PDB file of C-alpha atoms and ligand atoms in Angstrom:
ATOM      1  CA  UNK A 168     115.765 116.729  99.169  1.00  0.00           C
ATOM      2  CA  UNK A 169     112.834 115.422  97.140  1.00  0.00           C
ATOM      3  CA  UNK A 170     110.625 112.346  97.069  1.00  0.00           C
ATOM      4  CA  UNK A 171     111.681 111.730  93.459  1.00  0.00           C
ATOM      5  CA  UNK A 172     115.422 111.729  94.101  1.00  0.00           C
ATOM      6  CA  UNK A 173     117.113 108.761  92.435  1.00  0.00           C
ATOM      7  CA  UNK A 174     120.223 106.790  93.312  1.00  0.00           C
ATOM      8  CA  UNK A 175     122.188 104.120  91.478  1.00  0.00           C
ATOM      9  CA  UNK A 176     122.754 101.009  93.581  1.00  0.00           C
ATOM     10  CA  UNK A 177     124.795  98.100  92.226  1.00  0.00           C
ATOM     11  CA  UNK A 178     125.373  94.668  93.725  1.00  0.00           C
ATOM     12  CA  UNK A 179     129.019  93.914  92.964  1.00  0.00           C
ATOM     13  CA  UNK A 180     130.296  90.502  91.728  1.00  0.00           C
ATOM     14  CA  UNK A 181     130.899  89.211  95.284  1.00  0.00           C
ATOM     15  CA  UNK A 182     127.371  90.218  96.297  1.00  0.00           C
ATOM     16  CA  UNK A 183     125.919  88.339  93.323  1.00  0.00           C
ATOM     17  CA  UNK A 184     128.064  85.240  93.998  1.00  0.00           C
ATOM     18  CA  UNK A 185     127.192  85.249  97.674  1.00  0.00           C
ATOM     19  CA  UNK A 186     123.458  85.342  97.012  1.00  0.00           C
ATOM     20  CA  UNK A 187     122.869  88.819  98.400  1.00  0.00           C
ATOM     21  CA  UNK A 188     120.905  90.295  95.472  1.00  0.00           C
ATOM     22  CA  UNK A 189     117.508  89.535  97.015  1.00  0.00           C
ATOM     23  CA  UNK A 190     118.595  90.733 100.444  1.00  0.00           C
ATOM     24  CA  UNK A 191     119.827  94.066  99.108  1.00  0.00           C
ATOM     25  CA  UNK A 192     116.698  94.595  96.995  1.00  0.00           C
ATOM     26  CA  UNK A 193     114.535  93.713 100.014  1.00  0.00           C
ATOM     27  CA  UNK A 194     116.228  96.309 102.209  1.00  0.00           C
ATOM     28  CA  UNK A 195     115.528  99.126  99.741  1.00  0.00           C
ATOM     29  CA  UNK A 196     111.967  97.911  99.151  1.00  0.00           C
ATOM     30  CA  UNK A 197     111.181  97.653 102.832  1.00  0.00           C
ATOM     31  CA  UNK A 198     112.690 101.047 103.605  1.00  0.00           C
ATOM     32  CA  UNK A 199     110.071 102.560 101.295  1.00  0.00           C
ATOM     33  CA  UNK A 200     112.016 103.259  98.125  1.00  0.00           C
ATOM     34  CA  UNK A 201     110.545 102.689  94.688  1.00  0.00           C
ATOM     35  CA  UNK A 202     112.396 100.478  92.201  1.00  0.00           C
ATOM     36  CA  UNK A 203     112.501 102.248  88.831  1.00  0.00           C
ATOM     37  CA  UNK A 204     115.194 100.233  87.003  1.00  0.00           C
ATOM     38  CA  UNK A 205     116.877  96.849  87.432  1.00  0.00           C
ATOM     39  CA  UNK A 206     119.280  94.856  85.244  1.00  0.00           C
ATOM     40  CA  UNK A 207     122.086  92.312  85.436  1.00  0.00           C
ATOM     41  CA  UNK A 208     125.148  93.464  83.507  1.00  0.00           C
ATOM     42  CA  UNK A 209     128.438  91.935  82.438  1.00  0.00           C
ATOM     43  CA  UNK A 210     130.113  95.314  82.089  1.00  0.00           C
ATOM     44  CA  UNK A 211     133.032  96.129  79.823  1.00  0.00           C
ATOM     45  CA  UNK A 212     136.328  97.400  81.190  1.00  0.00           C
ATOM     46  CA  UNK A 213     135.595 100.708  79.457  1.00  0.00           C
ATOM     47  CA  UNK A 214     132.268 101.130  81.256  1.00  0.00           C
ATOM     48  CA  UNK A 215     133.860 100.338  84.628  1.00  0.00           C
ATOM     49  CA  UNK A 216     136.674 102.790  83.949  1.00  0.00           C
ATOM     50  CA  UNK A 217     134.047 105.455  83.276  1.00  0.00           C
ATOM     51  CA  UNK A 218     132.031 104.488  86.351  1.00  0.00           C
ATOM     52  CA  UNK A 219     135.118 104.776  88.562  1.00  0.00           C
ATOM     53  CA  UNK A 220     136.828 107.580  86.587  1.00  0.00           C
ATOM     54  CA  UNK A 221     137.339 109.660  89.756  1.00  0.00           C
ATOM     55  CA  UNK A 222     139.571 106.895  91.163  1.00  0.00           C
ATOM     56  CA  UNK A 223     141.774 106.251  88.130  1.00  0.00           C
ATOM     57  CA  UNK A 224     144.896 107.727  89.765  1.00  0.00           C
ATOM     58  CA  UNK A 225     144.555 105.504  92.850  1.00  0.00           C
ATOM     59  CA  UNK A 226     147.012 102.637  93.301  1.00  0.00           C
ATOM     60  CA  UNK A 227     144.128 100.193  93.823  1.00  0.00           C
ATOM     61  CA  UNK A 228     142.377 101.188  90.565  1.00  0.00           C
ATOM     62  CA  UNK A 229     143.578  98.186  88.456  1.00  0.00           C
ATOM     63  CA  UNK A 230     142.554  95.802  91.241  1.00  0.00           C
ATOM     64  CA  UNK A 231     139.198  97.538  91.585  1.00  0.00           C
ATOM     65  CA  UNK A 232     138.483  97.171  87.865  1.00  0.00           C
ATOM     66  CA  UNK A 233     139.591  93.501  87.902  1.00  0.00           C
ATOM     67  CA  UNK A 234     137.288  92.852  90.883  1.00  0.00           C
ATOM     68  CA  UNK A 235     134.356  94.487  89.128  1.00  0.00           C
ATOM     69  CA  UNK A 236     135.086  92.415  85.991  1.00  0.00           C
ATOM     70  CA  UNK A 237     135.124  89.142  87.950  1.00  0.00           C
ATOM     71  CA  UNK A 238     131.430  88.395  87.396  1.00  0.00           C
ATOM     72  CA  UNK A 239     128.084  89.939  86.564  1.00  0.00           C
ATOM     73  CA  UNK A 240     126.706  92.802  88.620  1.00  0.00           C
ATOM     74  CA  UNK A 241     123.129  93.852  89.310  1.00  0.00           C
ATOM     75  CA  UNK A 242     122.398  97.520  88.772  1.00  0.00           C
ATOM     76  CA  UNK A 243     119.272  99.243  90.008  1.00  0.00           C
ATOM     77  CA  UNK A 244     117.783 102.674  90.396  1.00  0.00           C
ATOM     78  CA  UNK A 245     115.848 103.442  93.554  1.00  0.00           C
ATOM     79  CA  UNK A 246     113.678 106.526  93.929  1.00  0.00           C
ATOM     80  CA  UNK A 247     112.443 108.272  97.060  1.00  0.00           C
ATOM     81  CA  UNK A 248     113.039 110.826  99.784  1.00  0.00           C
ATOM     82  CA  UNK A 249     116.734 111.665 100.150  1.00  0.00           C
ATOM     83  CA  UNK A 250     117.544 108.456  98.229  1.00  0.00           C
ATOM     84  CA  UNK A 251     121.239 109.186  97.660  1.00  0.00           C
ATOM     85  CA  UNK A 252     122.228 109.989 101.241  1.00  0.00           C
ATOM     86  CA  UNK A 253     119.918 107.341 102.698  1.00  0.00           C
ATOM     87  CA  UNK A 254     121.249 104.747 100.255  1.00  0.00           C
ATOM     88  CA  UNK A 255     124.806 105.519 101.380  1.00  0.00           C
ATOM     89  CA  UNK A 256     123.739 105.219 105.016  1.00  0.00           C
ATOM     90  CA  UNK A 257     122.159 101.832 104.276  1.00  0.00           C
ATOM     91  CA  UNK A 258     125.396 100.714 102.584  1.00  0.00           C
ATOM     92  CA  UNK A 259     127.699 101.738 105.427  1.00  0.00           C
ATOM     93  CA  UNK A 260     131.275 102.994 105.159  1.00  0.00           C
ATOM     94  CA  UNK A 261     133.573 102.197 102.223  1.00  0.00           C
ATOM     95  CA  UNK A 262     135.642 100.018 104.564  1.00  0.00           C
ATOM     96  CA  UNK A 263     133.321  97.287 105.873  1.00  0.00           C
ATOM     97  CA  UNK A 264     135.239  97.081 109.156  1.00  0.00           C
ATOM     98  CA  UNK A 265     134.215 100.684 109.800  1.00  0.00           C
ATOM     99  CA  UNK A 266     130.581  99.995 108.871  1.00  0.00           C
ATOM    100  CA  UNK A 267     128.001  99.753 111.623  1.00  0.00           C
ATOM    101  CA  UNK A 268     126.126  96.486 112.058  1.00  0.00           C
ATOM    102  CA  UNK A 269     122.739  96.867 110.393  1.00  0.00           C
ATOM    103  CA  UNK A 270     124.278  98.350 107.259  1.00  0.00           C
ATOM    104  CA  UNK A 271     124.784  96.202 104.166  1.00  0.00           C
ATOM    105  CA  UNK A 272     128.579  96.297 104.357  1.00  0.00           C
ATOM    106  CA  UNK A 273     128.482  96.115 108.156  1.00  0.00           C
ATOM    107  CA  UNK A 274     126.422  92.942 107.968  1.00  0.00           C
ATOM    108  CA  UNK A 275     127.938  91.175 104.956  1.00  0.00           C
ATOM    109  CA  UNK A 276     131.542  92.243 104.328  1.00  0.00           C
ATOM    110  CA  UNK A 277     134.973  92.514 105.919  1.00  0.00           C
ATOM    111  CA  UNK A 278     137.360  94.016 103.348  1.00  0.00           C
ATOM    112  CA  UNK A 279     137.284  97.205 101.310  1.00  0.00           C
ATOM    113  CA  UNK A 280     138.220  95.422  98.079  1.00  0.00           C
ATOM    114  CA  UNK A 281     135.233  93.088  98.446  1.00  0.00           C
ATOM    115  CA  UNK A 282     132.511  95.301  99.844  1.00  0.00           C
ATOM    116  CA  UNK A 283     129.420  93.822  98.155  1.00  0.00           C
ATOM    117  CA  UNK A 284     127.533  96.878  96.938  1.00  0.00           C
ATOM    118  CA  UNK A 285     127.898 100.301  95.304  1.00  0.00           C
ATOM    119  CA  UNK A 286     125.820 103.406  95.956  1.00  0.00           C
ATOM    120  CA  UNK A 287     126.023 106.857  94.349  1.00  0.00           C
ATOM    121  CA  UNK A 288     127.675 109.506  96.526  1.00  0.00           C
ATOM    122  CA  UNK A 289     125.784 112.615  95.338  1.00  0.00           C
ATOM    123  CA  UNK A 290     122.670 113.524  93.348  1.00  0.00           C
ATOM    124  CA  UNK A 291     124.748 114.630  90.325  1.00  0.00           C
ATOM    125  CA  UNK A 292     126.858 111.453  90.493  1.00  0.00           C
ATOM    126  CA  UNK A 293     123.663 109.388  90.625  1.00  0.00           C
ATOM    127  CA  UNK A 294     122.312 111.037  87.473  1.00  0.00           C
ATOM    128  CA  UNK A 295     125.663 110.471  85.743  1.00  0.00           C
ATOM    129  CA  UNK A 296     125.712 106.795  86.774  1.00  0.00           C
ATOM    130  CA  UNK A 297     122.067 106.231  85.746  1.00  0.00           C
ATOM    131  CA  UNK A 298     123.086 107.653  82.364  1.00  0.00           C
ATOM    132  CA  UNK A 299     126.091 105.342  82.120  1.00  0.00           C
ATOM    133  CA  UNK A 300     124.336 102.108  83.112  1.00  0.00           C
ATOM    134  CA  UNK A 301     120.743 102.627  81.966  1.00  0.00           C
ATOM    135  CA  UNK A 302     121.118 105.301  79.302  1.00  0.00           C
ATOM    136  CA  UNK A 303     118.999 107.370  81.677  1.00  0.00           C
ATOM    137  CA  UNK A 304     116.015 105.105  80.964  1.00  0.00           C
ATOM    138  CA  UNK A 305     114.034 104.538  84.134  1.00  0.00           C
ATOM    139  CA  UNK A 306     110.386 103.586  84.635  1.00  0.00           C
ATOM    140  CA  UNK A 307     107.665 105.972  85.724  1.00  0.00           C
ATOM    141  CA  UNK A 308     104.746 104.595  87.676  1.00  0.00           C
ATOM    142  CA  UNK A 309     102.709 105.248  90.785  1.00  0.00           C
ATOM    143  CA  UNK A 310     103.583 103.042  93.726  1.00  0.00           C
ATOM    144  CA  UNK A 311     100.293 102.156  95.399  1.00  0.00           C
ATOM    145  CA  UNK A 312     101.872 101.842  98.844  1.00  0.00           C
ATOM    146  CA  UNK A 313     103.316 105.360  98.597  1.00  0.00           C
ATOM    147  CA  UNK A 314     100.511 106.900 100.693  1.00  0.00           C
ATOM    148  CA  UNK A 315     101.536 104.608 103.559  1.00  0.00           C
ATOM    149  CA  UNK A 316     105.124 105.791 103.365  1.00  0.00           C
ATOM    150  CA  UNK A 317     104.816 109.552 102.845  1.00  0.00           C
ATOM    151  CA  UNK A 318     102.713 111.925 104.929  1.00  0.00           C
ATOM    152  CA  UNK A 319      99.935 113.720 103.056  1.00  0.00           C
TER     153      UNK A 319
HETATM  154  P1  IDP V 144     132.450 103.929  97.873  1.00  0.00           P
HETATM  155  O1  IDP V 144     132.178 102.644  97.124  1.00  0.00           O
HETATM  156  O2  IDP V 144     132.112 103.783  99.319  1.00  0.00           O
HETATM  157  O3  IDP V 144     131.816 105.122  97.232  1.00  0.00           O
HETATM  158  P2  IDP V 144     134.966 104.851  96.750  1.00  0.00           P
HETATM  159  O4  IDP V 144     135.994 105.661  97.461  1.00  0.00           O
HETATM  160  O5  IDP V 144     134.144 105.527  95.701  1.00  0.00           O
HETATM  161  O6  IDP V 144     134.029 104.166  97.854  1.00  0.00           O
HETATM  162  O7  IDP V 144     135.719 103.610  96.118  1.00  0.00           O
HETATM  163  C1  IDP V 144     135.068 102.792  95.170  1.00  0.00           C
HETATM  164  C2  IDP V 144     135.384 101.352  95.470  1.00  0.00           C
HETATM  165  O8  IDP V 144     136.779 101.144  95.309  1.00  0.00           O
HETATM  166  C3  IDP V 144     135.080 100.909  96.901  1.00  0.00           C
HETATM  167  O9  IDP V 144     133.738 100.584  97.134  1.00  0.00           O
HETATM  168  C4  IDP V 144     135.992  99.708  97.015  1.00  0.00           C
HETATM  169  O10 IDP V 144     135.425  98.561  96.360  1.00  0.00           O
HETATM  170  C5  IDP V 144     137.208 100.154  96.229  1.00  0.00           C
HETATM  171  N1  IDP V 144     138.222 100.756  97.103  1.00  0.00           N
HETATM  172  C6  IDP V 144     138.181 101.967  97.702  1.00  0.00           C
HETATM  173  N2  IDP V 144     139.255 102.188  98.453  1.00  0.00           N
HETATM  174  C7  IDP V 144     140.016 101.084  98.325  1.00  0.00           C
HETATM  175  C8  IDP V 144     141.289 100.690  98.865  1.00  0.00           C
HETATM  176  O11 IDP V 144     141.935 101.416  99.625  1.00  0.00           O
HETATM  177  N3  IDP V 144     141.735  99.455  98.499  1.00  0.00           N
HETATM  178  C9  IDP V 144     141.056  98.632  97.667  1.00  0.00           C
HETATM  179  N4  IDP V 144     139.853  98.962  97.141  1.00  0.00           N
HETATM  180  C10 IDP V 144     139.344 100.167  97.469  1.00  0.00           C
HETATM  181 MG1   MG V 145     132.178 106.018  95.402  1.00  0.00          MG
END
């Protein structure tokens, strides 16, 4: 667990269409995480197949790729203490119906095939995904509010 851990968070096409980009960014900002990369993408099928390579044998894989191709997505990298696990907790469960209120999916989604937002599931996965989407290029800067978020 480190204060410079990074996670890849991506607002999916339904989240973009439903006007949830600002809301999702605001939640990570307010929690205390530092934004180090942000971009809207219209991803290729090949990129999505790489991003979801671990799921390619699943019956829902073609539908998942079609869903992710249905509009632009907004990818971002957030940095901070335990960012990967905390990001997943903020997202909620994969199935929105099993997500607690107060989580992103628990507040804004109902079905697993339309669950608004992606978050990396492990530190190594996050690094792999940041490589895929941003070529590993993230910004380095000091966040002035950091001393009001982390103990000395
Ligand atoms: P995660 O997004 O919570 O990490 P994964 O198991 O990695 O969940 O699945 C990736 C995405 O694939 C999910 O967010 C969801 O959009 C979709 N998905 C997962 N399971 C199903 C399913 O059973 N039916 C349809 N889509 C699914
Ligand atoms: Mg996953």
